[in-house]
Amino acid sequence: MDALLLRSLQGYVCDTFGVPLWQAVCRRSGLTVETFEPMLRYDPGTADRLAQVAADVLGRSVEAVWEDMGIHLVTNPRHQGVRRLLRFGGIGFTDFLHSLEELPGRARLAVADIDLPDLQLDELGPDRFEICCQSRIKGLVRVLVGILTAMADDYGSLCLIEADDQGLGRIQVQVLDRFHNTARRFDLAAPGGAG
Amino acid sequence: MSAAFAKAHVPLGVEALARFMPMHLVLDAAGQILAAGPTLLRVLDGQPVLGAQFESVFEVRSPGGAITVGDVMDRAAHRFRLTLRNRARVGLRGVGQRLPGDGRILLNLSFGIDLIAAVGEFGLTDGDFAATDLAMELLFMAEANASVTRELRGLNLRLEGARVAAEEEALTDPLTGLRNRRAADLWLERLCAAGTPFGLLNLDLDYFKQVNDSLGHPAGDFVLETVGRILRAQSRAEDCAARIGGDEFVVILPGRTDPGILASIARRIIGQLQKPIPFEGKICRISASVGIVRSVDFARPDAAELLAAADRALYGAKHAGRGRALQLGVGG
């Protein structure tokens, strides 16, 4: 999981702030590498540590860095893969929320040893949900907040999405308007053939 | 199962049927299509199927020889395969049942593994599949697998690039940019093993120690860099010019075994090396002695043996006075 987050962080920082800033972050972290491979393994804790350095360099909170990275993961026009895979979750945003519990299982179909955190969705009331995300990676909850924010937008829903401040891994989602905007188009057939 | 359960009928409205089986087909006993599920209608693409005969819309692929829906029901109601007459590329899989009473037939169809092609061809959406259908999982998996494969291919290319760079680095002398001792040994071993004839120049700089002693190491390094440039310029792409010691070099020339040509190459290199080398306002002057051997002079050429012979030739050249090239004769 660290590898996936590190690669995503690298993509987000390079795309948004430029490669030199990313190199500065890596040097300041005392790392000998500047590129991360999503299919390799890195020491646990590397992702949280590097994100904190990036936040320091950018003068922002680490939570904001993770959230923006989550948004970038879904909205980055050069890599539609994550958005497309998530959109298979359902027709509407609430369907999508309900599909989150199945997400780790689906991901394991593609990569057997992927260690996505368990996600649990509780319906608190009409259009009110709580998602529980337990992971040893502190930033992951904020990444999920970013992903949810971007996906709500993708589905055209207006939502209030908040993570708890105590680090309990809980996210409150309130759907204010399911049909606030037109959902972005999603064709089941992959652009350019089988994948 | 108790008799009561076995006899229980489940009345299901057309809408519910469409939701449970969006690709169902209801036919009368004679095979005329009475109703079709919404997804199947979409796949049939506006064809007027209601009222049409089963066999005019579908071709039976299995059971073999079956043409009408009656044939199918008699022989393989539990599992059969069809294709559409208008779009033969997409295969359908089905199961059927004669309904009690008037003999109407209910078929339920699905795409099977042709799902991915069908989704693209007919522009289907998740609303076209029953909630219990694993279609979304199959599509998700196909796309996720493609992503993972792409990622692995990229990783392999990047690792291969890093490996080539590391190998290149391991075989290169950083100061002169020439090959190093290890590379020269590998070249010689490979040529000997392949039986390729080649010439070998063993080159030792003259007066290099004086340059180092009088003008300092930076001047010495500059001279070595210059030697590297000269040797690269004087050798062909298929040759190997290497620095194998402090001021000792070899040039391996595959296919070059003519004694006259080898001697003239050696003389040309010596001539170039004897040109004054200006460094920080001073002039460095060096020369070189060259020992020449040819693989064809050896019955069974061997890298170590050739290098030793080239070393003897070089010793002879040095002995004969600086700035000379000496070729070792047969059996030398």
Short mmCIF file of C-alpha atoms in Angstrom, two decimals:
data_model
loop_
_atom_site.label_atom_id
_atom_site.label_comp_id
_atom_site.label_asym_id
_atom_site.label_seq_id
_atom_site.Cartn_x
_atom_site.Cartn_y
_atom_site.Cartn_z
CA MET A 1 0.00 0.00 0.00
CA ASP A 2 2.89 2.34 0.73
CA ALA A 3 4.13 1.76 -2.83
CA LEU A 4 0.81 2.75 -4.40
CA LEU A 5 0.56 5.87 -2.26
CA LEU A 6 4.17 6.86 -2.88
CA ARG A 7 3.74 6.52 -6.64
CA SER A 8 0.50 8.53 -6.49
CA LEU A 9 2.15 11.19 -4.34
CA GLN A 10 5.02 11.39 -6.82
CA GLY A 11 2.54 11.81 -9.71
CA TYR A 12 0.52 14.44 -7.88
CA VAL A 13 3.50 16.55 -6.76
CA CYS A 14 5.29 16.30 -10.13
CA ASP A 15 2.12 17.15 -12.12
CA THR A 16 1.05 19.98 -9.86
CA PHE A 17 4.27 21.57 -8.58
CA GLY A 18 6.92 20.28 -10.99
CA VAL A 19 9.66 17.69 -10.89
CA PRO A 20 12.28 19.94 -9.16
CA LEU A 21 10.02 20.37 -6.13
CA TRP A 22 9.51 16.61 -5.93
CA GLN A 23 13.26 16.07 -6.09
CA ALA A 24 13.69 18.60 -3.29
CA VAL A 25 11.15 16.68 -1.17
CA CYS A 26 12.99 13.39 -1.75
CA ARG A 27 16.37 14.91 -0.90
CA ARG A 28 15.01 16.50 2.24
CA SER A 29 13.59 13.14 3.30
CA GLY A 30 17.07 11.67 3.07
CA LEU A 31 15.92 9.16 0.46
CA THR A 32 18.31 7.83 -2.15
CA VAL A 33 15.57 7.36 -4.75
CA GLU A 34 13.33 9.86 -6.48
CA THR A 35 10.97 7.53 -8.29
CA PHE A 36 8.70 4.95 -6.76
CA GLU A 37 7.44 1.79 -8.41
CA PRO A 38 3.83 0.89 -7.58
CA MET A 39 4.54 -2.83 -7.91
CA LEU A 40 7.54 -2.90 -5.56
CA ARG A 41 7.64 -2.77 -1.76
CA TYR A 42 8.86 0.04 0.46
CA ASP A 43 9.39 0.32 4.18
CA PRO A 44 6.14 0.78 6.10
CA GLY A 45 5.75 4.41 7.11
CA THR A 46 7.63 5.80 4.11
CA ALA A 47 4.46 7.25 2.59
CA ASP A 48 3.40 9.12 5.73
CA ARG A 49 6.93 10.42 6.24
CA LEU A 50 7.35 11.66 2.67
CA ALA A 51 3.90 13.30 2.64
CA GLN A 52 4.83 15.20 5.81
CA VAL A 53 8.01 16.49 4.15
CA ALA A 54 6.03 17.47 1.04
CA ALA A 55 3.57 19.33 3.27
CA ASP A 56 6.44 21.16 5.01
CA VAL A 57 8.01 22.14 1.69
CA LEU A 58 4.66 23.32 0.31
CA GLY A 59 3.71 25.10 3.53
CA ARG A 60 0.41 23.22 3.80
CA SER A 61 -1.06 20.67 6.18
CA VAL A 62 -0.30 17.03 5.44
CA GLU A 63 -4.06 16.35 5.49
CA ALA A 64 -4.57 18.84 2.65
CA VAL A 65 -1.74 17.26 0.65
CA TRP A 66 -3.29 13.78 0.98
CA GLU A 67 -6.78 15.04 0.11
CA ASP A 68 -5.58 16.87 -2.98
CA MET A 69 -3.66 13.79 -4.01
CA GLY A 70 -6.89 11.75 -3.72
CA ILE A 71 -8.68 14.23 -5.95
CA HIS A 72 -5.81 14.19 -8.43
CA LEU A 73 -5.92 10.39 -8.54
CA VAL A 74 -9.50 10.50 -9.86
CA THR A 75 -9.49 13.68 -11.94
CA ASN A 76 -6.07 13.50 -13.62
CA PRO A 77 -7.04 13.38 -17.30
CA ARG A 78 -3.88 11.48 -18.28
CA HIS A 79 -4.72 8.48 -16.12
CA GLN A 80 -8.40 7.62 -16.28
CA GLY A 81 -7.83 4.17 -14.81
CA VAL A 82 -8.72 4.86 -11.17
CA ARG A 83 -11.83 6.85 -12.03
CA ARG A 84 -13.01 4.19 -14.46
CA LEU A 85 -12.45 1.33 -12.01
CA LEU A 86 -14.33 3.21 -9.28
CA ARG A 87 -17.22 4.03 -11.60
CA PHE A 88 -17.85 0.30 -12.03
CA GLY A 89 -19.10 0.54 -8.43
CA GLY A 90 -22.56 1.76 -9.33
CA ILE A 91 -24.95 3.88 -11.36
CA GLY A 92 -25.21 6.68 -8.81
CA PHE A 93 -23.07 8.10 -6.02
CA THR A 94 -24.96 6.25 -3.26
CA ASP A 95 -24.61 2.96 -5.20
CA PHE A 96 -20.94 3.79 -5.42
CA LEU A 97 -20.73 4.34 -1.64
CA HIS A 98 -22.37 0.97 -1.05
CA SER A 99 -19.83 -0.67 -3.38
CA LEU A 100 -16.91 0.57 -1.26
CA GLU A 101 -17.09 -2.43 1.05
CA GLU A 102 -16.53 -4.68 -1.99
CA LEU A 103 -13.61 -2.60 -3.26
CA PRO A 104 -10.78 -4.44 -1.47
CA GLY A 105 -12.16 -7.76 -2.77
CA ARG A 106 -12.36 -6.43 -6.30
CA ALA A 107 -8.83 -5.07 -6.11
CA ARG A 108 -7.59 -8.47 -4.93
CA LEU A 109 -9.02 -10.01 -8.12
CA ALA A 110 -6.45 -7.99 -10.06
CA VAL A 111 -3.55 -8.00 -7.60
CA ALA A 112 -3.79 -10.90 -5.17
CA ASP A 113 -1.47 -9.44 -2.52
CA ILE A 114 -2.71 -5.84 -2.59
CA ASP A 115 -3.34 -4.72 0.98
CA LEU A 116 -6.19 -2.26 0.62
CA PRO A 117 -7.69 -1.38 3.99
CA ASP A 118 -11.07 -2.79 4.98
CA LEU A 119 -13.81 -0.26 4.42
CA GLN A 120 -17.09 -0.30 6.28
CA LEU A 121 -20.12 1.75 5.34
CA ASP A 122 -22.90 2.55 7.79
CA GLU A 123 -26.08 4.25 6.72
CA LEU A 124 -26.85 6.74 9.49
CA GLY A 125 -30.02 8.09 7.95
CA PRO A 126 -31.46 9.11 4.62
CA ASP A 127 -28.52 10.27 2.53
CA ARG A 128 -26.21 10.23 5.56
CA PHE A 129 -23.35 7.74 5.71
CA GLU A 130 -20.32 7.00 7.81
CA ILE A 131 -17.33 5.23 6.32
CA CYS A 132 -14.80 3.58 8.56
CA CYS A 133 -11.33 3.06 7.12
CA GLN A 134 -8.75 1.37 9.32
CA SER A 135 -5.18 1.52 8.10
CA ARG A 136 -1.75 1.80 9.65
CA ILE A 137 -1.08 4.52 7.06
CA LYS A 138 -2.34 7.71 8.68
CA GLY A 139 -2.83 9.58 5.42
CA LEU A 140 -5.10 6.98 3.86
CA VAL A 141 -8.31 8.35 5.39
CA ARG A 142 -7.56 11.76 3.85
CA VAL A 143 -6.80 10.18 0.48
CA LEU A 144 -10.21 8.51 0.68
CA VAL A 145 -11.82 11.89 1.48
CA GLY A 146 -10.20 13.29 -1.67
CA ILE A 147 -11.33 10.31 -3.76
CA LEU A 148 -14.91 10.57 -2.41
CA THR A 149 -14.98 14.31 -3.12
CA ALA A 150 -13.84 13.78 -6.71
CA MET A 151 -16.22 10.86 -7.26
CA ALA A 152 -19.21 12.82 -5.89
CA ASP A 153 -18.35 15.45 -8.47
CA ASP A 154 -17.99 12.80 -11.17
CA TYR A 155 -21.50 11.50 -10.39
CA GLY A 156 -22.86 15.07 -10.28
CA SER A 157 -23.83 14.80 -6.59
CA LEU A 158 -23.52 17.61 -4.07
CA CYS A 159 -22.11 16.26 -0.82
CA LEU A 160 -20.62 17.28 2.47
CA ILE A 161 -17.63 15.05 3.22
CA GLU A 162 -15.72 15.35 6.49
CA ALA A 163 -13.11 13.25 8.23
CA ASP A 164 -12.98 13.14 12.01
CA ASP A 165 -10.10 15.01 13.61
CA GLN A 166 -9.21 12.36 16.18
CA GLY A 167 -7.61 9.95 13.73
CA LEU A 168 -10.33 7.31 14.25
CA GLY A 169 -10.55 6.72 10.51
CA ARG A 170 -14.18 7.84 10.24
CA ILE A 171 -15.59 9.85 7.36
CA GLN A 172 -19.05 11.42 7.41
CA VAL A 173 -20.78 11.80 4.07
CA GLN A 174 -23.97 13.75 3.66
CA VAL A 175 -25.54 13.72 0.21
CA LEU A 176 -27.28 17.09 -0.17
CA ASP A 177 -28.38 16.74 -3.78
CA ARG A 178 -27.98 13.56 -5.80
CA PHE A 179 -28.63 15.25 -9.10
CA HIS A 180 -26.91 18.56 -8.56
CA ASN A 181 -25.08 18.34 -11.88
CA THR A 182 -25.00 16.05 -14.87
CA ALA A 183 -22.81 13.05 -14.13
CA ARG A 184 -19.69 12.71 -16.22
CA ARG A 185 -20.14 10.27 -19.06
CA PHE A 186 -19.05 6.71 -18.33
CA ASP A 187 -18.95 4.02 -21.02
CA LEU A 188 -18.58 0.48 -19.72
CA ALA A 189 -16.42 -0.34 -22.74
CA ALA A 190 -12.84 0.74 -22.09
CA PRO A 191 -11.60 3.45 -24.43
CA GLY A 192 -9.25 1.87 -26.95
CA GLY A 193 -10.29 -1.76 -26.48
CA ALA A 194 -9.86 -4.32 -23.75
CA GLY A 195 -8.28 -2.05 -21.25
CA MET B 1 -38.36 -30.44 -1.01
CA SER B 2 -41.95 -30.99 0.13
CA ALA B 3 -44.71 -31.55 -2.39
CA ALA B 4 -46.29 -28.23 -1.49
CA PHE B 5 -43.09 -26.31 -2.26
CA ALA B 6 -42.53 -28.29 -5.43
CA LYS B 7 -45.93 -27.29 -6.75
CA ALA B 8 -45.74 -23.66 -5.68
CA HIS B 9 -46.14 -21.24 -8.57
CA VAL B 10 -44.45 -17.84 -8.49
CA PRO B 11 -46.51 -15.32 -10.41
CA LEU B 12 -44.14 -12.72 -11.81
CA GLY B 13 -45.23 -9.58 -13.69
CA VAL B 14 -43.59 -8.52 -16.95
CA GLU B 15 -41.75 -5.66 -15.25
CA ALA B 16 -40.34 -7.85 -12.51
CA LEU B 17 -39.33 -10.40 -15.13
CA ALA B 18 -37.51 -7.65 -17.04
CA ARG B 19 -35.67 -6.63 -13.89
CA PHE B 20 -34.67 -10.17 -12.94
CA MET B 21 -33.88 -11.26 -16.50
CA PRO B 22 -33.26 -8.29 -18.76
CA MET B 23 -32.34 -10.68 -21.56
CA HIS B 24 -35.30 -13.05 -21.45
CA LEU B 25 -37.44 -14.17 -24.34
CA VAL B 26 -41.01 -15.49 -24.25
CA LEU B 27 -42.15 -17.55 -27.24
CA ASP B 28 -45.32 -19.42 -28.08
CA ALA B 29 -45.23 -23.16 -28.57
CA ALA B 30 -44.61 -22.69 -32.30
CA GLY B 31 -41.56 -20.49 -31.74
CA GLN B 32 -43.03 -17.05 -32.39
CA ILE B 33 -41.48 -14.36 -30.19
CA LEU B 34 -44.07 -12.84 -27.85
CA ALA B 35 -41.89 -10.74 -25.53
CA ALA B 36 -38.24 -9.85 -24.97
CA GLY B 37 -36.33 -8.27 -22.11
CA PRO B 38 -35.12 -4.67 -22.48
CA THR B 39 -31.42 -5.50 -22.81
CA LEU B 40 -32.09 -8.16 -25.42
CA LEU B 41 -34.21 -5.66 -27.38
CA ARG B 42 -31.31 -3.24 -27.22
CA VAL B 43 -28.91 -5.87 -28.51
CA LEU B 44 -31.34 -6.72 -31.32
CA ASP B 45 -30.96 -3.10 -32.25
CA GLY B 46 -34.45 -2.08 -33.36
CA GLN B 47 -35.05 -5.28 -35.32
CA PRO B 48 -38.80 -5.99 -35.35
CA VAL B 49 -38.51 -9.20 -33.32
CA LEU B 50 -41.93 -9.32 -31.68
CA GLY B 51 -44.01 -11.65 -33.83
CA ALA B 52 -40.91 -12.96 -35.64
CA GLN B 53 -39.91 -16.61 -35.64
CA PHE B 54 -37.11 -17.61 -33.30
CA GLU B 55 -34.99 -19.08 -36.12
CA SER B 56 -35.18 -15.90 -38.21
CA VAL B 57 -33.49 -13.92 -35.42
CA PHE B 58 -31.18 -16.49 -33.84
CA GLU B 59 -28.84 -19.12 -35.19
CA VAL B 60 -28.35 -22.14 -32.93
CA ARG B 61 -24.67 -23.01 -32.44
CA SER B 62 -25.31 -25.84 -30.01
CA PRO B 63 -26.90 -28.34 -29.78
CA GLY B 64 -25.60 -29.03 -33.28
CA GLY B 65 -28.20 -29.40 -35.99
CA ALA B 66 -30.95 -27.70 -33.97
CA ILE B 67 -32.77 -24.92 -35.85
CA THR B 68 -36.06 -24.16 -34.11
CA VAL B 69 -36.62 -23.33 -30.47
CA GLY B 70 -38.53 -26.61 -30.28
CA ASP B 71 -35.37 -28.50 -31.30
CA VAL B 72 -33.42 -26.64 -28.65
CA MET B 73 -35.97 -27.34 -25.91
CA ASP B 74 -36.16 -31.01 -26.81
CA ARG B 75 -32.41 -31.53 -26.83
CA ALA B 76 -30.62 -29.04 -24.55
CA ALA B 77 -33.02 -26.84 -22.63
CA HIS B 78 -30.56 -26.74 -19.72
CA ARG B 79 -27.77 -25.07 -21.72
CA PHE B 80 -27.52 -23.96 -25.33
CA ARG B 81 -25.60 -21.43 -27.39
CA LEU B 82 -26.89 -19.00 -29.97
CA THR B 83 -25.64 -16.19 -32.16
CA LEU B 84 -27.60 -13.29 -33.51
CA ARG B 85 -28.25 -13.47 -37.24
CA ASN B 86 -27.63 -9.71 -37.56
CA ARG B 87 -24.45 -9.64 -35.41
CA ALA B 88 -22.79 -13.02 -35.64
CA ARG B 89 -19.79 -11.88 -33.60
CA VAL B 90 -21.60 -11.91 -30.27
CA GLY B 91 -22.38 -15.29 -28.79
CA LEU B 92 -25.20 -15.88 -26.33
CA ARG B 93 -25.65 -18.58 -23.76
CA GLY B 94 -29.05 -19.62 -22.55
CA VAL B 95 -31.33 -21.78 -20.47
CA GLY B 96 -34.98 -22.50 -21.27
CA GLN B 97 -38.20 -23.82 -19.79
CA ARG B 98 -41.61 -24.70 -21.19
CA LEU B 99 -44.21 -22.85 -19.11
CA PRO B 100 -47.10 -24.81 -17.66
CA GLY B 101 -50.40 -24.64 -19.45
CA ASP B 102 -50.31 -23.38 -23.01
CA GLY B 103 -46.76 -24.57 -23.78
CA ARG B 104 -45.19 -21.14 -24.00
CA ILE B 105 -41.40 -21.14 -23.72
CA LEU B 106 -39.25 -18.91 -21.50
CA LEU B 107 -35.60 -18.46 -22.40
CA ASN B 108 -33.03 -16.53 -20.40
CA LEU B 109 -29.92 -15.47 -22.29
CA SER B 110 -26.55 -14.01 -21.30
CA PHE B 111 -23.36 -12.98 -23.05
CA GLY B 112 -20.93 -15.30 -21.31
CA ILE B 113 -17.35 -14.40 -22.09
CA ASP B 114 -18.44 -12.27 -25.07
CA LEU B 115 -19.65 -9.71 -22.54
CA ILE B 116 -16.68 -7.38 -23.03
CA ALA B 117 -17.14 -7.26 -26.80
CA ALA B 118 -20.92 -6.88 -26.42
CA VAL B 119 -20.64 -3.96 -24.01
CA GLY B 120 -18.53 -2.08 -26.55
CA GLU B 121 -20.60 -3.07 -29.56
CA PHE B 122 -24.01 -2.24 -28.10
CA GLY B 123 -23.04 0.58 -25.74
CA LEU B 124 -24.54 -1.20 -22.72
CA THR B 125 -24.59 0.41 -19.27
CA ASP B 126 -24.75 -1.09 -15.80
CA GLY B 127 -28.51 -0.47 -15.86
CA ASP B 128 -28.74 -3.08 -18.62
CA PHE B 129 -27.70 -5.87 -16.28
CA ALA B 130 -29.51 -7.45 -13.35
CA ALA B 131 -28.12 -6.38 -9.98
CA THR B 132 -27.10 -9.99 -9.33
CA ASP B 133 -25.24 -10.30 -12.64
CA LEU B 134 -21.45 -10.47 -12.29
CA ALA B 135 -21.07 -8.41 -15.47
CA MET B 136 -19.63 -5.41 -13.60
CA GLU B 137 -17.11 -7.61 -11.81
CA LEU B 138 -15.99 -9.15 -15.10
CA LEU B 139 -15.59 -5.75 -16.75
CA PHE B 140 -13.83 -4.38 -13.67
CA MET B 141 -11.46 -7.30 -13.66
CA ALA B 142 -10.66 -7.05 -17.37
CA GLU B 143 -9.83 -3.39 -16.99
CA ALA B 144 -7.94 -3.79 -13.71
CA ASN B 145 -5.89 -6.63 -15.20
CA ALA B 146 -5.07 -4.53 -18.24
CA SER B 147 -3.89 -1.72 -15.92
CA VAL B 148 -1.74 -4.08 -13.88
CA THR B 149 -0.24 -5.62 -17.02
CA ARG B 150 0.53 -2.16 -18.40
CA GLU B 151 2.13 -1.20 -15.08
CA LEU B 152 4.25 -4.37 -15.02
CA ARG B 153 5.33 -3.82 -18.61
CA GLY B 154 6.39 -0.29 -17.66
CA LEU B 155 8.23 -1.57 -14.58
CA ASN B 156 10.08 -4.15 -16.71
CA LEU B 157 11.14 -1.50 -19.21
CA ARG B 158 12.38 0.80 -16.44
CA LEU B 159 14.28 -2.02 -14.71
CA GLU B 160 15.78 -3.09 -18.04
CA GLY B 161 16.88 0.50 -18.68
CA ALA B 162 18.50 0.65 -15.25
CA ARG B 163 20.20 -2.71 -15.82
CA VAL B 164 21.64 -1.62 -19.18
CA ALA B 165 22.89 1.64 -17.64
CA ALA B 166 24.49 -0.22 -14.71
CA GLU B 167 26.12 -2.71 -17.06
CA GLU B 168 27.41 0.09 -19.26
CA GLU B 169 28.81 1.80 -16.17
CA ALA B 170 30.45 -1.42 -15.01
CA LEU B 171 32.28 -1.78 -18.33
CA THR B 172 33.37 1.85 -18.75
CA ASP B 173 36.46 3.66 -17.49
CA PRO B 174 35.02 6.84 -16.01
CA LEU B 175 38.03 9.09 -16.73
CA THR B 176 38.58 8.36 -20.41
CA GLY B 177 35.13 7.10 -21.37
CA LEU B 178 36.86 4.08 -22.92
CA ARG B 179 36.02 0.50 -22.01
CA ASN B 180 37.73 -0.87 -18.89
CA ARG B 181 39.83 -3.95 -18.20
CA ARG B 182 36.80 -6.13 -17.52
CA ALA B 183 35.19 -5.12 -20.82
CA ALA B 184 38.41 -5.84 -22.73
CA ASP B 185 38.66 -9.31 -21.14
CA LEU B 186 35.02 -10.03 -22.07
CA TRP B 187 35.66 -8.90 -25.65
CA LEU B 188 38.73 -11.08 -26.01
CA GLU B 189 37.00 -14.12 -24.51
CA ARG B 190 34.01 -13.66 -26.78
CA LEU B 191 36.09 -13.27 -29.95
CA CYS B 192 38.28 -16.25 -29.05
CA ALA B 193 35.27 -18.42 -28.27
CA ALA B 194 33.55 -17.44 -31.54
CA GLY B 195 36.74 -18.00 -33.53
CA THR B 196 36.53 -14.51 -35.03
CA PRO B 197 39.95 -13.38 -36.34
CA PHE B 198 41.12 -10.08 -34.87
CA GLY B 199 44.12 -7.85 -34.27
CA LEU B 200 45.15 -6.62 -30.82
CA LEU B 201 47.17 -3.48 -30.09
CA ASN B 202 48.68 -3.20 -26.64
CA LEU B 203 49.61 0.42 -26.03
CA ASP B 204 51.67 1.94 -23.25
CA LEU B 205 52.19 5.70 -22.92
CA ASP B 206 55.78 7.04 -22.99
CA TYR B 207 56.83 10.01 -20.84
CA PHE B 208 53.48 9.95 -19.00
CA LYS B 209 55.24 9.69 -15.63
CA GLN B 210 57.19 12.85 -16.43
CA VAL B 211 53.97 14.75 -17.23
CA ASN B 212 52.47 13.59 -13.94
CA ASP B 213 55.60 14.43 -11.95
CA SER B 214 56.33 17.84 -13.46
CA LEU B 215 52.85 19.19 -14.19
CA GLY B 216 50.78 17.37 -11.57
CA HIS B 217 47.90 14.91 -11.57
CA PRO B 218 45.33 17.26 -13.15
CA ALA B 219 47.63 17.48 -16.20
CA GLY B 220 48.04 13.69 -16.14
CA ASP B 221 44.26 13.22 -16.03
CA PHE B 222 43.86 15.67 -18.89
CA VAL B 223 46.39 13.75 -20.96
CA LEU B 224 44.54 10.48 -20.27
CA GLU B 225 41.26 12.09 -21.35
CA THR B 226 42.95 13.23 -24.54
CA VAL B 227 44.28 9.72 -25.16
CA GLY B 228 40.72 8.47 -24.73
CA ARG B 229 39.45 10.93 -27.35
CA ILE B 230 42.22 9.96 -29.79
CA LEU B 231 41.68 6.22 -29.40
CA ARG B 232 37.93 6.62 -29.85
CA ALA B 233 38.49 8.73 -32.96
CA GLN B 234 40.97 6.21 -34.41
CA SER B 235 38.83 3.12 -33.90
CA ARG B 236 35.77 1.89 -35.75
CA ALA B 237 32.39 1.31 -34.10
CA GLU B 238 33.05 -2.45 -34.05
CA ASP B 239 36.44 -2.04 -32.35
CA CYS B 240 36.98 -2.01 -28.61
CA ALA B 241 39.35 0.60 -27.17
CA ALA B 242 39.95 0.08 -23.46
CA ARG B 243 42.07 1.46 -20.66
CA ILE B 244 43.35 -1.61 -18.85
CA GLY B 245 45.81 0.00 -16.42
CA GLY B 246 47.12 3.41 -15.31
CA ASP B 247 48.62 4.39 -18.68
CA GLU B 248 48.10 1.13 -20.51
CA PHE B 249 45.52 0.65 -23.24
CA VAL B 250 44.37 -2.00 -25.71
CA VAL B 251 42.55 -1.70 -28.99
CA ILE B 252 40.81 -4.86 -30.19
CA LEU B 253 40.07 -4.87 -33.94
CA PRO B 254 37.74 -7.66 -35.06
CA GLY B 255 38.37 -8.77 -38.66
CA ARG B 256 41.69 -6.86 -38.92
CA THR B 257 44.57 -9.28 -39.34
CA ASP B 258 46.60 -7.76 -42.18
CA PRO B 259 50.03 -6.99 -40.65
CA GLY B 260 50.51 -3.91 -42.83
CA ILE B 261 47.16 -2.40 -41.89
CA LEU B 262 47.65 -3.13 -38.17
CA ALA B 263 51.09 -1.51 -38.27
CA SER B 264 49.76 1.56 -40.03
CA ILE B 265 46.90 1.91 -37.51
CA ALA B 266 49.47 1.71 -34.68
CA ARG B 267 51.68 4.31 -36.35
CA ARG B 268 48.70 6.62 -36.94
CA ILE B 269 47.73 6.40 -33.25
CA ILE B 270 51.31 7.05 -32.13
CA GLY B 271 51.45 10.04 -34.48
CA GLN B 272 48.30 11.50 -32.98
CA LEU B 273 49.51 10.92 -29.42
CA GLN B 274 52.83 12.66 -30.12
CA LYS B 275 51.06 15.94 -30.93
CA PRO B 276 51.64 18.49 -28.13
CA ILE B 277 48.75 18.64 -25.64
CA PRO B 278 48.24 22.16 -24.20
CA PHE B 279 47.07 22.22 -20.59
CA GLU B 280 46.63 25.44 -18.58
CA GLY B 281 49.29 27.35 -20.50
CA LYS B 282 51.78 24.49 -20.46
CA ILE B 283 52.49 21.85 -23.10
CA CYS B 284 52.34 18.15 -22.32
CA ARG B 285 54.27 15.85 -24.61
CA ILE B 286 53.86 12.11 -24.63
CA SER B 287 54.33 9.24 -27.02
CA ALA B 288 53.40 5.59 -26.99
CA SER B 289 54.85 2.17 -27.64
CA VAL B 290 52.63 -0.45 -29.20
CA GLY B 291 52.78 -4.23 -29.23
CA ILE B 292 50.76 -5.91 -31.97
CA VAL B 293 49.46 -9.50 -32.08
CA ARG B 294 47.03 -11.29 -34.36
CA SER B 295 44.66 -14.07 -33.28
CA VAL B 296 45.41 -15.94 -36.52
CA ASP B 297 49.01 -16.46 -35.39
CA PHE B 298 47.77 -18.75 -32.62
CA ALA B 299 46.56 -22.30 -33.10
CA ARG B 300 43.96 -21.97 -30.34
CA PRO B 301 43.65 -18.28 -29.50
CA ASP B 302 43.10 -17.66 -25.82
CA ALA B 303 42.56 -14.28 -24.17
CA ALA B 304 45.27 -14.60 -21.53
CA GLU B 305 47.78 -16.00 -24.01
CA LEU B 306 47.13 -13.19 -26.49
CA LEU B 307 47.44 -10.51 -23.83
CA ALA B 308 50.72 -12.03 -22.63
CA ALA B 309 52.05 -12.12 -26.19
CA ALA B 310 50.96 -8.52 -26.79
CA ASP B 311 52.74 -7.58 -23.59
CA ARG B 312 55.96 -9.22 -24.86
CA ALA B 313 55.62 -7.34 -28.17
CA LEU B 314 55.14 -4.12 -26.24
CA TYR B 315 58.22 -4.83 -24.16
CA GLY B 316 60.14 -5.35 -27.36
CA ALA B 317 58.84 -2.06 -28.80
CA LYS B 318 59.86 -0.16 -25.65
CA HIS B 319 63.27 -1.78 -25.82
CA ALA B 320 63.73 -0.75 -29.42
CA GLY B 321 63.26 2.88 -28.47
CA ARG B 322 60.14 4.89 -27.63
CA GLY B 323 57.33 5.70 -30.02
CA ARG B 324 57.48 2.41 -31.94
CA ALA B 325 55.16 -0.40 -32.85
CA LEU B 326 56.34 -3.99 -32.89
CA GLN B 327 54.50 -6.95 -34.29
CA LEU B 328 55.05 -10.37 -32.81
CA GLY B 329 55.70 -13.00 -35.43
CA VAL B 330 54.15 -16.45 -35.66
CA GLY B 331 54.69 -18.55 -32.53
CA GLY B 332 56.30 -15.47 -30.89
#
